[in-house]
């Protein structure tokens, strides 16, 4: 008796047109054209330190700005920030606690604390890197990075045609299964 009832119910469901399984397609990639000019959080911080508004951040302006930003987090005036307090500094001044430079990069003596001197030294290195023309100032054009790889909402589009690969992956290109920030990616030494 139970089997005929189940068959009748399935037959009625099939006749009313309601599907048994719904398939939902993945969302379309972001239709917005990806940025070709980007700025690293540290570079954004440096150009924001332009105190006199001349469009150029000098090393003196940067050092003063780093000191003020450090003091704003070092409210207890200990002269050092633990890694958690440094994460607060990163969030406030760089926009995210994962932004570079990392505390491990800044903490040169490995004591688990970031001093103002260590932060000044790290930003001194960054300043030199961004001062591309060597004029002892960082401008907004110098702080920008030109993205040379075309990308869309799914990542790099190099070698992609209709969802299928038309050639072998190139160095630095995301390969199937790869996601930004995690492997696998193709490097000079192979898949990372």
CSV table of N, CA and C in Angstrom, one decimal, residues 88-172:
chain,number,residue,atom,x,y,z
A,88,UNK,N,46.8,46.8,15.2
A,88,UNK,CA,45.9,48.0,15.3
A,88,UNK,C,46.5,49.2,14.5
A,89,UNK,N,47.8,49.3,14.6
A,89,UNK,CA,48.5,50.4,13.8
A,89,UNK,C,48.2,50.1,12.3
A,90,UNK,N,48.4,48.9,11.9
A,90,UNK,CA,48.2,48.5,10.5
A,90,UNK,C,46.8,48.8,10.0
A,91,UNK,N,45.8,48.4,10.8
A,91,UNK,CA,44.4,48.6,10.5
A,91,UNK,C,44.1,50.1,10.4
A,92,UNK,N,44.6,50.9,11.3
A,92,UNK,CA,44.3,52.3,11.3
A,92,UNK,C,45.0,53.1,10.2
A,93,UNK,N,46.3,52.8,10.0
A,93,UNK,CA,47.1,53.6,9.1
A,93,UNK,C,47.3,53.0,7.7
A,94,UNK,N,47.1,51.6,7.6
A,94,UNK,CA,47.3,51.0,6.3
A,94,UNK,C,46.0,50.4,5.7
A,95,UNK,N,45.0,50.4,6.6
A,95,UNK,CA,43.7,49.9,6.1
A,95,UNK,C,43.3,48.5,6.5
A,96,UNK,N,44.3,47.7,6.9
A,96,UNK,CA,44.0,46.2,7.2
A,96,UNK,C,45.2,45.7,8.0
A,97,UNK,N,44.9,44.8,8.9
A,97,UNK,CA,46.0,44.3,9.7
A,97,UNK,C,46.9,43.3,9.0
A,98,UNK,N,46.4,42.9,7.8
A,98,UNK,CA,47.3,42.0,7.0
A,98,UNK,C,48.1,42.8,6.0
A,99,UNK,N,48.0,44.1,6.0
A,99,UNK,CA,48.8,44.9,5.0
A,99,UNK,C,50.3,44.9,5.4
A,100,UNK,N,51.1,45.0,4.3
A,100,UNK,CA,52.5,45.0,4.5
A,100,UNK,C,53.0,46.4,4.8
A,101,UNK,N,54.0,46.6,5.6
A,101,UNK,CA,54.9,45.6,6.1
A,101,UNK,C,54.3,44.9,7.3
A,102,UNK,N,54.7,43.6,7.4
A,102,UNK,CA,54.3,42.8,8.5
A,102,UNK,C,55.1,43.0,9.8
A,103,UNK,N,54.6,42.7,10.9
A,103,UNK,CA,55.4,42.9,12.1
A,103,UNK,C,56.7,42.1,12.1
A,104,UNK,N,56.7,41.0,11.5
A,104,UNK,CA,57.9,40.2,11.4
A,104,UNK,C,59.0,40.9,10.6
A,105,UNK,N,58.6,41.6,9.6
A,105,UNK,CA,59.5,42.4,8.8
A,105,UNK,C,60.0,43.6,9.5
A,106,UNK,N,59.2,44.2,10.3
A,106,UNK,CA,59.6,45.5,11.0
A,106,UNK,C,60.4,45.2,12.3
A,107,UNK,N,60.0,44.1,13.0
A,107,UNK,CA,60.7,43.7,14.2
A,107,UNK,C,62.1,43.1,13.9
A,108,UNK,N,63.0,44.0,13.7
A,108,UNK,CA,64.4,43.5,13.2
A,108,UNK,C,65.1,42.7,14.3
A,109,UNK,N,64.9,43.0,15.6
A,109,UNK,CA,65.7,42.3,16.6
A,109,UNK,C,64.9,41.1,17.1
A,110,UNK,N,63.7,40.8,16.6
A,110,UNK,CA,62.9,39.6,16.9
A,110,UNK,C,62.5,39.5,18.4
A,111,UNK,N,62.3,40.7,19.1
A,111,UNK,CA,61.9,40.6,20.5
A,111,UNK,C,60.4,40.6,20.7
A,112,UNK,N,59.7,40.6,19.6
A,112,UNK,CA,58.2,40.6,19.7
A,112,UNK,C,57.6,42.0,19.9
A,113,UNK,N,58.4,43.0,19.7
A,113,UNK,CA,57.9,44.4,19.9
A,113,UNK,C,58.4,45.2,18.7
A,114,UNK,N,57.6,46.2,18.3
A,114,UNK,CA,57.9,47.1,17.3
A,114,UNK,C,58.2,48.4,18.0
A,115,UNK,N,59.4,49.0,17.8
A,115,UNK,CA,59.8,50.3,18.3
A,115,UNK,C,59.6,51.3,17.2
A,116,UNK,N,59.5,52.6,17.6
A,116,UNK,CA,59.4,53.7,16.7
A,116,UNK,C,60.6,53.6,15.7
A,117,UNK,N,61.8,53.4,16.3
A,117,UNK,CA,63.0,53.3,15.5
A,117,UNK,C,62.9,52.2,14.4
A,118,UNK,N,62.4,51.1,14.8
A,118,UNK,CA,62.2,50.0,13.8
A,118,UNK,C,61.2,50.4,12.7
A,119,UNK,N,60.1,51.0,13.1
A,119,UNK,CA,59.1,51.4,12.1
A,119,UNK,C,59.7,52.5,11.2
A,120,UNK,N,60.5,53.4,11.7
A,120,UNK,CA,61.1,54.5,10.9
A,120,UNK,C,62.1,53.8,9.9
A,121,UNK,N,62.8,52.9,10.4
A,121,UNK,CA,63.8,52.2,9.5
A,121,UNK,C,63.1,51.5,8.3
A,122,UNK,N,62.0,50.8,8.7
A,122,UNK,CA,61.3,50.1,7.6
A,122,UNK,C,60.7,51.0,6.6
A,123,UNK,N,60.1,52.1,7.1
A,123,UNK,CA,59.5,53.1,6.1
A,123,UNK,C,60.6,53.8,5.4
A,124,UNK,N,61.8,53.9,6.0
A,124,UNK,CA,62.9,54.5,5.2
A,124,UNK,C,63.3,53.6,4.0
A,125,UNK,N,63.3,52.3,4.2
A,125,UNK,CA,63.5,51.4,3.1
A,125,UNK,C,62.4,51.5,2.0
A,126,UNK,N,61.2,51.6,2.5
A,126,UNK,CA,60.0,51.7,1.5
A,126,UNK,C,60.1,53.0,0.8
A,127,UNK,N,60.5,54.1,1.5
A,127,UNK,CA,60.6,55.4,0.9
A,127,UNK,C,61.6,55.3,-0.3
A,128,UNK,N,62.8,54.7,0.0
A,128,UNK,CA,63.8,54.6,-1.0
A,128,UNK,C,63.3,53.8,-2.2
A,129,UNK,N,62.5,52.8,-2.0
A,129,UNK,CA,62.0,51.9,-3.1
A,129,UNK,C,61.0,52.7,-3.9
A,130,UNK,N,60.2,53.6,-3.3
A,130,UNK,CA,59.2,54.3,-4.1
A,130,UNK,C,59.7,55.6,-4.7
A,131,UNK,N,60.8,56.1,-4.2
A,131,UNK,CA,61.5,57.3,-4.8
A,131,UNK,C,62.2,56.9,-6.0
A,132,UNK,N,61.5,56.6,-7.1
A,132,UNK,CA,62.0,56.0,-8.3
A,132,UNK,C,63.0,57.0,-9.0
A,133,UNK,N,62.8,58.3,-8.9
A,133,UNK,CA,63.7,59.2,-9.7
A,133,UNK,C,64.8,59.7,-8.8
A,134,UNK,N,64.8,59.3,-7.5
A,134,UNK,CA,65.9,59.6,-6.7
A,134,UNK,C,66.0,61.1,-6.2
A,135,UNK,N,64.9,61.8,-6.3
A,135,UNK,CA,64.9,63.2,-5.9
A,135,UNK,C,64.6,63.5,-4.5
A,136,UNK,N,64.6,62.5,-3.6
A,136,UNK,CA,64.4,62.5,-2.2
A,136,UNK,C,62.9,63.0,-1.8
A,137,UNK,N,62.0,62.6,-2.7
A,137,UNK,CA,60.6,62.8,-2.4
A,137,UNK,C,59.8,61.7,-3.2
A,138,UNK,N,58.7,61.3,-2.6
A,138,UNK,CA,57.8,60.3,-3.2
A,138,UNK,C,56.5,61.1,-3.7
A,139,UNK,N,56.2,60.9,-5.0
A,139,UNK,CA,55.0,61.6,-5.5
A,139,UNK,C,54.0,60.5,-5.8
A,140,UNK,N,52.8,60.9,-6.0
A,140,UNK,CA,51.7,59.9,-6.3
A,140,UNK,C,52.0,59.1,-7.5
A,141,UNK,N,52.5,59.6,-8.6
A,141,UNK,CA,52.8,58.8,-9.7
A,141,UNK,C,53.9,57.7,-9.4
A,142,UNK,N,54.8,58.0,-8.5
A,142,UNK,CA,55.8,57.1,-8.1
A,142,UNK,C,55.2,56.0,-7.2
A,143,UNK,N,54.2,56.3,-6.5
A,143,UNK,CA,53.6,55.4,-5.6
A,143,UNK,C,52.7,54.4,-6.3
A,144,UNK,N,52.2,54.7,-7.5
A,144,UNK,CA,51.4,53.8,-8.3
A,144,UNK,C,52.1,52.6,-8.9
A,145,UNK,N,51.4,51.5,-8.9
A,145,UNK,CA,52.0,50.3,-9.6
A,145,UNK,C,51.1,50.0,-10.8
A,146,UNK,N,51.7,49.8,-11.9
A,146,UNK,CA,51.0,49.5,-13.1
A,146,UNK,C,50.8,48.0,-13.2
A,147,UNK,N,49.6,47.5,-13.2
A,147,UNK,CA,49.3,46.1,-13.3
A,147,UNK,C,49.3,45.7,-14.8
A,148,UNK,N,50.3,44.8,-15.1
A,148,UNK,CA,50.5,44.5,-16.5
A,148,UNK,C,49.7,43.3,-17.0
A,149,UNK,N,49.2,42.5,-16.1
A,149,UNK,CA,48.4,41.3,-16.4
A,149,UNK,C,46.9,41.6,-16.4
A,150,UNK,N,46.3,41.3,-17.5
A,150,UNK,CA,44.8,41.5,-17.6
A,150,UNK,C,44.2,40.6,-16.6
A,151,UNK,N,43.1,41.1,-16.0
A,151,UNK,CA,42.4,40.3,-15.0
A,151,UNK,C,40.9,40.6,-15.1
A,152,UNK,N,40.1,39.7,-14.6
A,152,UNK,CA,38.7,39.9,-14.4
A,152,UNK,C,38.3,39.4,-13.1
A,153,UNK,N,37.0,39.2,-12.8
A,153,UNK,CA,36.5,38.7,-11.5
A,153,UNK,C,37.0,37.4,-11.1
A,154,UNK,N,37.5,36.6,-12.1
A,154,UNK,CA,38.0,35.2,-11.8
A,154,UNK,C,39.5,35.2,-11.7
A,155,UNK,N,40.2,36.3,-11.9
A,155,UNK,CA,41.6,36.4,-11.8
A,155,UNK,C,42.3,36.7,-13.1
A,156,UNK,N,43.6,36.3,-13.3
A,156,UNK,CA,44.3,36.6,-14.5
A,156,UNK,C,43.6,35.9,-15.7
A,157,UNK,N,43.5,36.6,-16.8
A,157,UNK,CA,42.8,36.1,-18.0
A,157,UNK,C,43.8,35.5,-19.0
A,158,UNK,N,45.1,35.6,-18.7
A,158,UNK,CA,46.1,35.2,-19.7
A,158,UNK,C,45.9,33.7,-20.0
A,159,UNK,N,45.8,33.5,-21.3
A,159,UNK,CA,45.7,32.1,-21.8
A,159,UNK,C,44.3,31.5,-21.6
A,160,UNK,N,43.3,32.3,-21.3
A,160,UNK,CA,42.0,31.7,-21.1
A,160,UNK,C,41.2,32.1,-22.3
A,161,UNK,N,40.5,31.1,-22.9
A,161,UNK,CA,39.6,31.4,-24.0
A,161,UNK,C,38.4,30.5,-23.8
A,162,UNK,N,37.3,31.2,-23.5
A,162,UNK,CA,36.0,30.4,-23.4
A,162,UNK,C,36.1,29.4,-22.2
A,163,UNK,N,36.9,29.7,-21.2
A,163,UNK,CA,37.0,28.9,-20.0
A,163,UNK,C,38.0,27.8,-20.2
A,164,UNK,N,38.6,27.6,-21.4
A,164,UNK,CA,39.6,26.6,-21.7
A,164,UNK,C,41.0,27.2,-21.9
A,165,UNK,N,42.0,26.6,-21.5
A,165,UNK,CA,43.3,27.0,-21.7
A,165,UNK,C,43.8,26.8,-23.1
A,166,UNK,N,44.4,27.9,-23.7
A,166,UNK,CA,44.8,27.7,-25.1
A,166,UNK,C,46.4,27.5,-25.2
A,167,UNK,N,47.0,27.6,-24.0
A,167,UNK,CA,48.5,27.4,-24.0
A,167,UNK,C,48.9,27.0,-22.6
A,168,UNK,N,50.1,26.6,-22.5
A,168,UNK,CA,50.7,26.3,-21.2
A,168,UNK,C,50.7,27.5,-20.3
A,169,UNK,N,50.6,27.3,-18.9
A,169,UNK,CA,50.6,28.5,-18.1
A,169,UNK,C,52.0,29.2,-18.1
A,170,UNK,N,52.0,30.5,-17.9
A,170,UNK,CA,53.2,31.2,-17.9
A,170,UNK,C,53.6,31.5,-16.4
A,171,UNK,N,54.8,31.9,-16.2
A,171,UNK,CA,55.3,32.2,-14.9
A,171,UNK,C,54.5,33.2,-14.2
A,172,UNK,N,54.0,33.0,-13.0
A,172,UNK,CA,53.2,34.0,-12.3
A,172,UNK,C,51.7,33.9,-12.6
